[in-house]
Amino acid sequence: MASPALVPAAAEDPSFAELIAQRPHLSLHALDGLTMEEVPLARIAAAVGTPTWIYSAGALRRRYARLRDALAGAGLDAGIHFAVKANTSLAVLRVLAEAGAGADVVSEGELRIARAAGIPASRIVFSGVGKTGRELRLALDEDIHQINAESAEELAMLSALAASLGRTARVALRVNPDVDARTHAKITTGLSENKFGVAYDEAVALYARMAAMPGIRPVGIAMHIGSQITAGMAAYRAAYARMAELVRELRARGLPVERLDGGGGLGIPYRDEPAPLPEALAGAIRATLGPLGLPVMIEPGRWIAGPAGVLLASVVIEKRGEARRFAICDAGMNDLVRPAMYEAWHGIVPVGAAARAAPLSPADVVGPVCETGDTFARGRALPPLAPGDLLAFLDAGAYGAVMSSTYNARPLAAEVLVDGDRFAVVRERQGFEALLAGQRVPDWLATGPAAEATP
């Protein structure tokens, strides 16, 4: 009996040429294949191996500059604080620090990495719903720009700590505007049912209490409604309008408001979906918050870093099932978890130059992890693939390496920064010995093979 036809690829998927054309730091050369800036990805694979994360310094600089210029062009006094949770690479953060970016951090580790990357404490904002006493103490010791408090309980803890240390914390109150960002349920943060921020109706009273607390200096209000927002500016405008209303009420009560933190969340087109531009975000801020005459800050992560990175992987084997063709890669869901966690779509482009002329057929792109969910794409149009052929997973510069794990005892991948015609390893590939580092066997357990149990 003949095998059933392979499942067809999605007709609406953009072509390789279309994907590359939308990402100016990538190009496909006739001899060198897929290239980032001036470095062929095959050259990096030969030198470093796979899987490997690769970031474009040029793309990071260009995207930061475009966002900065959009805000300035709208006449805004605005600061850009990169959301470190999107990418904690020291090299990536150094590029952005040199461009003038501040940082939005959500943990002690992110704060320490931001400082190590050269971002001044005066440009660091500490967000997050579960800051510990140790983390707050570090923020006070570093004298960072602002702490975004998310609850009355956190304010009480911070007040007691700051007063005991003889410090004064600059604090913004994070308010939950109860606005639907129309993004994935796992990355929306601005609904009343979410864990983040204080309820809008309680904000004025809590802000007034905060102003009377020892060790606390209220500096403004903050919000963040979610990540990967692509459904236009309506949600931003609604949330910003609520912030403006809140500021007016605080001012009417004689309470000080020095600045506004509008959060991040600006989405990117992973496939070919429309996504708002920085100019649209700047326009929404100007229309809603501009009349207040206050400095504003935003906290982008994905918009700056997402398109700047790829995950480079090698094909292990191409397996033909009864009804499907599988391209099995050496990268797995432990490396790039977004497709498994969020059903996320990433462009997948063959690196070899010959792929441009090869016939395409549907393939499921999967990893080696022992989970059916270890699937990057289904029915994707790809050329024939042999062991060792390279694939580039696009738009992996945000929420890629930072969400990696060592599941299935798979070491963490290497990371590389490309800058013009240069590249350098900026994080070594984890060795297998590191998987055992820090582990201990209790001294009461026998050494060597366990004795066979006897009846």
Coordinates of C-alpha atoms in Angstrom, one line a residue:
M1 CA 0.0 0.0 0.0
A2 CA 1.3 3.4 -0.9
S3 CA 2.1 5.8 2.0
P4 CA -0.3 8.6 2.5
A5 CA 0.8 12.0 1.2
L6 CA 2.9 14.2 3.5
V7 CA 0.9 16.8 5.3
P8 CA 1.1 20.1 3.2
A9 CA 2.8 23.1 4.5
A10 CA 0.8 26.2 5.5
A11 CA 0.2 28.2 2.4
E12 CA 0.4 31.5 4.2
D13 CA 4.0 31.0 5.5
P14 CA 6.4 33.6 4.2
S15 CA 9.2 32.4 1.9
F16 CA 12.8 32.3 2.9
A17 CA 13.5 35.4 0.8
E18 CA 10.6 37.3 2.5
L19 CA 11.8 36.3 5.9
I20 CA 15.4 37.5 5.2
A21 CA 14.3 40.7 3.5
Q22 CA 12.4 41.8 6.7
R23 CA 15.6 41.4 8.8
P24 CA 18.3 43.7 7.3
H25 CA 21.1 42.2 9.4
L26 CA 20.6 38.9 7.6
S27 CA 21.4 38.1 3.9
L28 CA 21.7 35.1 1.7
H29 CA 24.9 35.0 -0.3
A30 CA 25.4 32.8 -3.4
L31 CA 28.4 31.0 -1.9
D32 CA 28.4 31.6 1.8
G33 CA 24.7 31.0 2.4
L34 CA 22.9 32.7 5.3
T35 CA 25.0 35.5 6.7
M36 CA 24.6 37.8 9.7
E37 CA 26.0 41.2 9.1
E38 CA 29.3 40.2 7.3
V39 CA 29.8 36.8 8.9
P40 CA 28.5 33.5 7.3
L41 CA 26.6 31.5 9.9
A42 CA 28.3 28.3 8.6
R43 CA 31.7 29.8 9.6
I44 CA 30.4 30.2 13.2
A45 CA 29.1 26.7 13.2
A46 CA 32.4 25.3 12.0
A47 CA 34.3 27.3 14.8
V48 CA 31.8 26.9 17.7
G49 CA 29.5 24.0 16.9
T50 CA 25.8 23.8 17.4
P51 CA 23.3 24.6 18.9
T52 CA 24.5 28.2 19.3
W53 CA 22.7 31.5 19.9
I54 CA 24.0 34.3 17.7
Y55 CA 23.3 38.0 18.2
S56 CA 23.8 40.9 15.8
A57 CA 25.3 44.0 17.6
G58 CA 24.3 46.1 14.6
A59 CA 20.7 45.1 14.8
L60 CA 20.6 45.8 18.6
R61 CA 22.0 49.3 17.9
R62 CA 19.7 50.1 15.1
R63 CA 16.6 49.0 16.9
Y64 CA 17.4 50.9 20.0
A65 CA 18.2 54.0 18.0
R66 CA 14.9 53.7 16.1
L67 CA 12.9 53.5 19.3
R68 CA 14.9 56.4 20.9
D69 CA 14.4 58.6 17.8
A70 CA 10.7 57.8 17.7
L71 CA 10.2 59.0 21.2
A72 CA 12.3 62.1 20.7
G73 CA 10.5 62.8 17.4
A74 CA 7.2 62.9 19.3
G75 CA 8.7 65.5 21.6
L76 CA 8.8 63.2 24.6
D77 CA 11.2 63.4 27.6
A78 CA 11.6 59.6 27.6
G79 CA 14.0 57.0 29.0
I80 CA 14.4 53.5 27.6
H81 CA 15.1 50.8 30.1
F82 CA 15.8 47.4 28.4
A83 CA 13.9 44.5 30.0
V84 CA 16.8 42.3 31.0
K85 CA 14.5 39.3 31.4
A86 CA 14.4 39.2 27.6
N87 CA 18.1 38.6 27.3
T88 CA 20.7 38.5 30.0
S89 CA 23.8 38.2 27.8
L90 CA 26.5 40.4 29.3
A91 CA 27.7 41.3 25.7
V92 CA 24.1 42.2 24.5
L93 CA 23.7 44.4 27.6
R94 CA 27.0 46.0 27.0
V95 CA 26.1 46.9 23.5
L96 CA 22.8 48.5 24.7
A97 CA 24.6 50.2 27.6
E98 CA 27.0 51.9 25.2
A99 CA 24.0 53.0 23.1
G100 CA 22.5 54.7 26.2
A101 CA 20.0 52.2 27.4
G102 CA 19.0 51.7 31.0
A103 CA 17.7 48.5 32.4
D104 CA 14.5 47.1 33.9
V105 CA 15.4 44.2 36.2
V106 CA 13.2 41.7 38.1
S107 CA 15.8 39.8 40.3
E108 CA 19.1 40.2 42.1
G109 CA 20.8 38.3 39.3
E110 CA 19.5 40.6 36.6
L111 CA 20.5 43.7 38.7
R112 CA 24.0 42.3 39.1
I113 CA 24.3 41.4 35.4
A114 CA 23.1 44.9 34.4
R115 CA 25.7 46.6 36.6
A116 CA 28.4 44.2 35.4
A117 CA 27.5 45.2 31.8
G118 CA 28.1 48.9 32.6
I119 CA 24.6 50.1 33.1
P120 CA 24.7 52.8 35.8
A121 CA 22.5 52.3 38.9
S122 CA 21.0 55.6 38.1
R123 CA 19.4 54.0 34.9
I124 CA 18.1 50.9 36.6
V125 CA 14.4 50.2 37.5
F126 CA 13.6 47.1 39.7
S127 CA 10.2 45.6 38.9
G128 CA 8.6 42.3 39.9
V129 CA 5.9 41.0 42.2
G130 CA 8.1 39.0 44.6
K131 CA 11.2 41.0 45.5
T132 CA 12.9 39.5 48.6
G133 CA 14.3 41.4 51.5
R134 CA 17.8 40.6 50.2
E135 CA 17.0 41.9 46.7
L136 CA 15.5 45.2 48.1
R137 CA 18.6 45.6 50.3
L138 CA 20.8 45.3 47.2
A139 CA 18.6 47.8 45.3
L140 CA 19.0 50.3 48.2
D141 CA 22.8 49.7 48.5
E142 CA 23.1 50.3 44.8
D143 CA 20.9 53.4 45.0
I144 CA 19.1 52.5 41.8
H145 CA 16.8 54.9 40.0
Q146 CA 13.5 53.4 41.0
I147 CA 11.8 50.5 42.7
N148 CA 8.4 49.6 41.3
A149 CA 6.3 48.4 44.3
E150 CA 3.5 46.0 43.5
S151 CA 1.6 45.7 46.8
A152 CA 0.9 47.3 50.2
E153 CA 2.8 44.4 51.8
E154 CA 5.9 45.1 49.7
L155 CA 5.7 48.8 50.6
A156 CA 5.6 47.9 54.3
M157 CA 8.6 45.6 53.9
L158 CA 10.6 48.2 51.9
S159 CA 9.7 51.0 54.3
A160 CA 10.9 49.0 57.3
L161 CA 14.1 47.9 55.6
A162 CA 15.0 51.4 54.2
A163 CA 14.3 53.1 57.5
S164 CA 16.5 50.5 59.4
L165 CA 19.3 51.3 57.0
G166 CA 18.9 55.0 57.1
R167 CA 18.1 55.1 53.4
T168 CA 15.3 56.6 51.3
A169 CA 14.0 54.5 48.4
R170 CA 12.6 56.1 45.3
V171 CA 9.4 54.2 44.7
A172 CA 6.8 54.1 41.9
L173 CA 3.5 52.3 42.6
R174 CA 2.7 49.7 40.0
V175 CA -1.0 50.0 39.1
N176 CA -3.0 47.3 37.4
P177 CA -5.1 49.2 34.9
D178 CA -7.4 46.2 34.2
V179 CA -6.9 46.5 30.4
D180 CA -6.8 43.5 28.1
A181 CA -3.7 43.6 26.0
R182 CA -5.1 40.9 23.6
T183 CA -1.9 38.9 23.8
H184 CA -1.2 35.3 24.9
A185 CA -2.9 34.4 28.3
K186 CA 0.5 33.4 29.8
I187 CA 2.1 36.8 29.1
T188 CA -0.7 39.2 29.8
T189 CA -0.1 41.2 33.0
G190 CA -2.6 44.1 33.1
L191 CA -5.9 42.4 33.9
S192 CA -7.4 42.5 37.4
E193 CA -7.1 38.7 37.6
N194 CA -3.3 38.9 37.1
K195 CA -0.9 38.8 40.0
F196 CA 0.8 42.1 39.1
G197 CA 0.3 45.6 40.6
V198 CA -2.3 47.1 42.8
A199 CA -6.0 47.5 41.9
Y200 CA -6.7 50.7 40.1
D201 CA -9.4 51.7 42.5
E202 CA -7.1 51.3 45.5
A203 CA -4.1 53.2 44.0
V204 CA -4.8 56.7 45.2
A205 CA -5.3 55.7 48.8
L206 CA -2.2 53.5 48.8
Y207 CA -0.1 56.2 47.1
A208 CA -1.2 58.6 49.9
R209 CA -0.2 56.0 52.5
M210 CA 3.1 55.5 50.7
A211 CA 3.9 59.2 50.9
A212 CA 3.7 59.0 54.7
M213 CA 5.9 56.0 55.1
P214 CA 9.4 56.4 56.5
G215 CA 12.2 55.5 54.1
I216 CA 9.9 55.9 51.0
R217 CA 9.9 58.7 48.5
P218 CA 7.0 58.4 46.0
V219 CA 8.2 59.3 42.5
G220 CA 5.3 58.2 40.3
I221 CA 3.2 55.4 39.0
A222 CA 4.1 52.4 36.8
M223 CA 2.2 49.9 34.7
H224 CA 2.8 47.0 32.3
I225 CA 0.0 45.3 30.5
G226 CA 1.7 42.4 28.8
S227 CA 4.2 41.1 26.3
Q228 CA 4.2 40.6 22.5
I229 CA 1.4 43.2 22.0
T230 CA 0.6 43.3 18.2
A231 CA -3.1 44.3 18.2
G232 CA -2.5 48.0 17.6
M233 CA -2.4 50.8 20.1
A234 CA -5.9 50.6 21.5
A235 CA -4.8 48.7 24.7
Y236 CA -1.9 51.1 25.3
R237 CA -4.1 54.1 24.8
A238 CA -6.7 52.8 27.2
A239 CA -4.1 51.9 29.8
Y240 CA -2.2 55.2 29.4
A241 CA -5.5 57.2 29.6
R242 CA -6.2 55.5 33.0
M243 CA -2.7 56.4 34.2
A244 CA -3.3 60.0 33.2
E245 CA -6.5 60.1 35.0
L246 CA -4.8 58.7 38.1
V247 CA -2.0 61.3 37.9
R248 CA -4.6 64.1 37.8
E249 CA -6.3 62.7 40.9
L250 CA -3.1 62.4 42.8
R251 CA -2.1 65.9 41.9
A252 CA -5.6 67.1 43.0
R253 CA -4.8 65.7 46.4
G254 CA -1.5 67.4 46.6
L255 CA 0.6 64.2 46.2
P256 CA 3.9 64.4 44.3
V257 CA 4.2 62.7 40.9
E258 CA 7.6 63.1 39.2
R259 CA 7.5 60.6 36.4
L260 CA 5.5 57.8 34.7
D261 CA 6.6 54.3 33.9
G262 CA 4.7 52.9 30.9
G263 CA 6.2 49.4 30.9
G264 CA 7.0 47.5 27.7
G265 CA 5.4 44.8 25.6
L266 CA 5.7 46.2 22.1
G267 CA 5.4 43.1 19.8
I268 CA 7.3 42.0 16.7
P269 CA 6.2 40.1 13.6
Y270 CA 7.6 36.6 14.0
R271 CA 5.7 35.4 10.9
D272 CA 4.2 38.1 8.7
E273 CA 1.6 39.4 11.1
P274 CA 1.2 43.2 11.4
A275 CA 2.9 44.7 14.4
P276 CA 2.9 48.2 15.7
L277 CA 5.9 50.5 15.1
P278 CA 7.8 52.6 17.6
E279 CA 6.3 55.7 16.0
A280 CA 2.8 54.5 16.8
L281 CA 3.8 53.8 20.4
A282 CA 5.4 57.2 20.7
G283 CA 2.2 58.8 19.3
A284 CA 0.0 57.0 21.8
I285 CA 2.2 58.2 24.7
R286 CA 2.2 61.7 23.4
A287 CA -1.6 61.8 23.0
T288 CA -2.4 60.4 26.4
L289 CA 0.5 61.2 28.7
G290 CA 2.1 64.2 26.9
P291 CA -0.3 66.8 28.3
L292 CA 0.8 65.9 31.9
G293 CA 4.2 67.4 31.2
L294 CA 6.0 64.5 33.0
P295 CA 9.1 62.5 32.0
V296 CA 8.2 59.0 30.9
M297 CA 10.1 55.7 30.7
I298 CA 9.4 52.5 28.8
E299 CA 10.8 49.0 29.2
P300 CA 11.1 47.2 25.9
G301 CA 12.8 43.9 25.6
R302 CA 11.6 41.8 22.8
W303 CA 11.2 44.7 20.3
I304 CA 14.9 45.5 20.6
A305 CA 16.5 42.1 21.1
G306 CA 14.1 39.6 19.5
P307 CA 14.9 40.1 15.8
A308 CA 18.6 40.6 16.6
G309 CA 19.2 36.9 17.4
V310 CA 19.0 33.5 15.8
L311 CA 19.4 30.0 17.2
L312 CA 21.7 28.0 14.9
A313 CA 21.1 24.2 14.8
S314 CA 22.3 21.2 12.9
V315 CA 20.2 18.5 11.4
V316 CA 20.9 15.1 13.1
I317 CA 18.8 13.0 10.7
E318 CA 15.9 13.3 8.5
K319 CA 13.4 10.7 9.3
R320 CA 10.5 9.6 7.1
G321 CA 7.4 8.5 9.0
E322 CA 4.4 6.8 7.5
A323 CA 2.7 10.2 6.9
R324 CA 5.2 12.8 7.9
R325 CA 8.8 13.9 7.3
F326 CA 10.7 14.8 10.4
A327 CA 13.8 17.0 10.4
I328 CA 15.4 16.1 13.8
C329 CA 17.8 18.8 15.0
D330 CA 20.4 19.0 17.8
A331 CA 18.6 21.9 19.3
G332 CA 15.6 21.0 21.5
M333 CA 12.8 22.5 23.6
N334 CA 15.3 22.8 26.4
D335 CA 17.1 25.4 24.2
L336 CA 14.2 27.2 22.6
V337 CA 11.0 26.6 24.7
R338 CA 8.7 29.2 23.1
P339 CA 7.1 26.9 20.6
A340 CA 6.3 24.3 23.2
M341 CA 5.2 26.8 25.9
Y342 CA 3.4 29.4 23.8
E343 CA 2.7 27.6 20.5
A344 CA 5.0 30.3 19.1
W345 CA 6.0 30.5 15.5
H346 CA 9.6 31.1 14.5
G347 CA 10.9 31.4 10.9
I348 CA 13.2 28.5 10.1
V349 CA 15.7 29.2 7.3
P350 CA 18.3 26.7 5.8
V351 CA 21.8 28.2 6.0
G352 CA 23.3 26.5 3.0
A353 CA 23.3 28.5 -0.3
A354 CA 22.0 25.6 -2.3
A355 CA 18.7 25.6 -0.4
R356 CA 17.5 28.5 -2.6
A357 CA 17.2 26.2 -5.6
A358 CA 16.2 22.9 -4.0
P359 CA 12.6 21.7 -4.2
L360 CA 10.6 22.2 -1.0
S361 CA 8.3 19.8 0.8
P362 CA 6.5 19.8 4.2
A363 CA 8.6 18.8 7.2
D364 CA 8.1 18.7 10.9
V365 CA 11.1 20.3 12.6
V366 CA 11.7 18.7 15.9
G367 CA 14.4 18.3 18.6
P368 CA 15.9 15.3 20.4
V369 CA 14.2 15.8 23.8
C370 CA 12.0 12.9 24.9
E371 CA 8.7 14.9 24.7
T372 CA 6.2 15.1 21.9
G373 CA 6.0 18.8 22.7
D374 CA 9.6 19.1 21.5
T375 CA 8.4 20.3 18.2
F376 CA 9.4 23.6 16.6
A377 CA 7.2 23.5 13.5
R378 CA 4.8 21.3 11.7
G379 CA 4.4 21.0 7.9
R380 CA 7.1 23.7 7.3
A381 CA 8.2 23.9 3.6
L382 CA 11.9 22.9 3.6
P383 CA 14.4 21.5 1.1
P384 CA 15.8 17.9 1.5
L385 CA 18.0 17.9 4.6
A386 CA 21.1 15.8 5.3
P387 CA 22.9 15.2 8.6
G388 CA 25.0 18.2 9.4
D389 CA 22.9 20.7 7.4
L390 CA 22.3 23.9 9.3
L391 CA 19.0 25.6 10.1
A392 CA 18.6 29.1 11.6
F393 CA 15.6 29.8 13.9
L394 CA 14.9 33.4 13.5
D395 CA 13.8 36.1 16.0
A396 CA 15.4 34.1 18.9
G397 CA 17.2 37.1 20.6
A398 CA 14.5 37.5 23.2
Y399 CA 13.2 34.9 25.6
G400 CA 15.5 32.3 24.0
A401 CA 18.7 31.6 25.9
V402 CA 17.3 33.1 29.1
M403 CA 14.6 30.4 29.2
S404 CA 16.9 27.5 28.4
S405 CA 17.3 24.6 30.7
T406 CA 19.4 21.4 31.0
Y407 CA 16.4 19.1 30.7
N408 CA 17.4 15.6 29.5
A409 CA 20.9 16.5 30.9
R410 CA 21.6 18.6 27.8
P411 CA 24.2 21.3 28.4
L412 CA 23.4 24.9 27.7
A413 CA 24.3 26.2 24.2
A414 CA 27.0 28.6 23.4
E415 CA 26.3 32.3 22.6
V416 CA 28.1 34.4 20.0
L417 CA 28.0 38.1 19.2
V418 CA 28.5 39.3 15.6
D419 CA 29.7 42.9 15.0
G420 CA 30.4 43.7 11.3
D421 CA 32.9 41.2 10.1
R422 CA 33.9 40.0 13.6
F423 CA 32.4 37.4 15.9
A424 CA 33.2 36.3 19.4
V425 CA 32.0 33.6 21.8
V426 CA 30.4 35.5 24.6
R427 CA 29.3 32.5 26.6
E428 CA 31.1 29.2 26.3
R429 CA 29.1 26.1 25.6
Q430 CA 28.4 24.4 29.0
G431 CA 30.5 21.3 29.6
F432 CA 29.1 18.0 30.8
E433 CA 31.1 18.3 34.0
A434 CA 29.1 21.5 34.8
L435 CA 25.9 19.3 35.0
L436 CA 27.4 17.6 38.0
A437 CA 29.0 20.6 39.6
G438 CA 27.5 21.4 42.9
Q439 CA 25.8 18.0 43.3
R440 CA 26.7 15.8 46.3
V441 CA 26.0 12.2 47.3
P442 CA 25.3 11.9 51.1
D443 CA 28.0 10.1 52.9
W444 CA 25.6 7.5 54.2
L445 CA 25.0 6.2 50.7
A446 CA 27.3 3.4 49.6
T447 CA 29.9 4.2 47.1
G448 CA 30.1 2.3 43.9
P449 CA 27.4 0.1 42.3
A450 CA 24.6 -0.7 44.6
A451 CA 24.6 -4.3 45.9
E452 CA 22.0 -6.5 44.3
A453 CA 19.0 -7.0 46.5
T454 CA 18.6 -10.5 47.9
P455 CA 15.2 -12.1 48.7

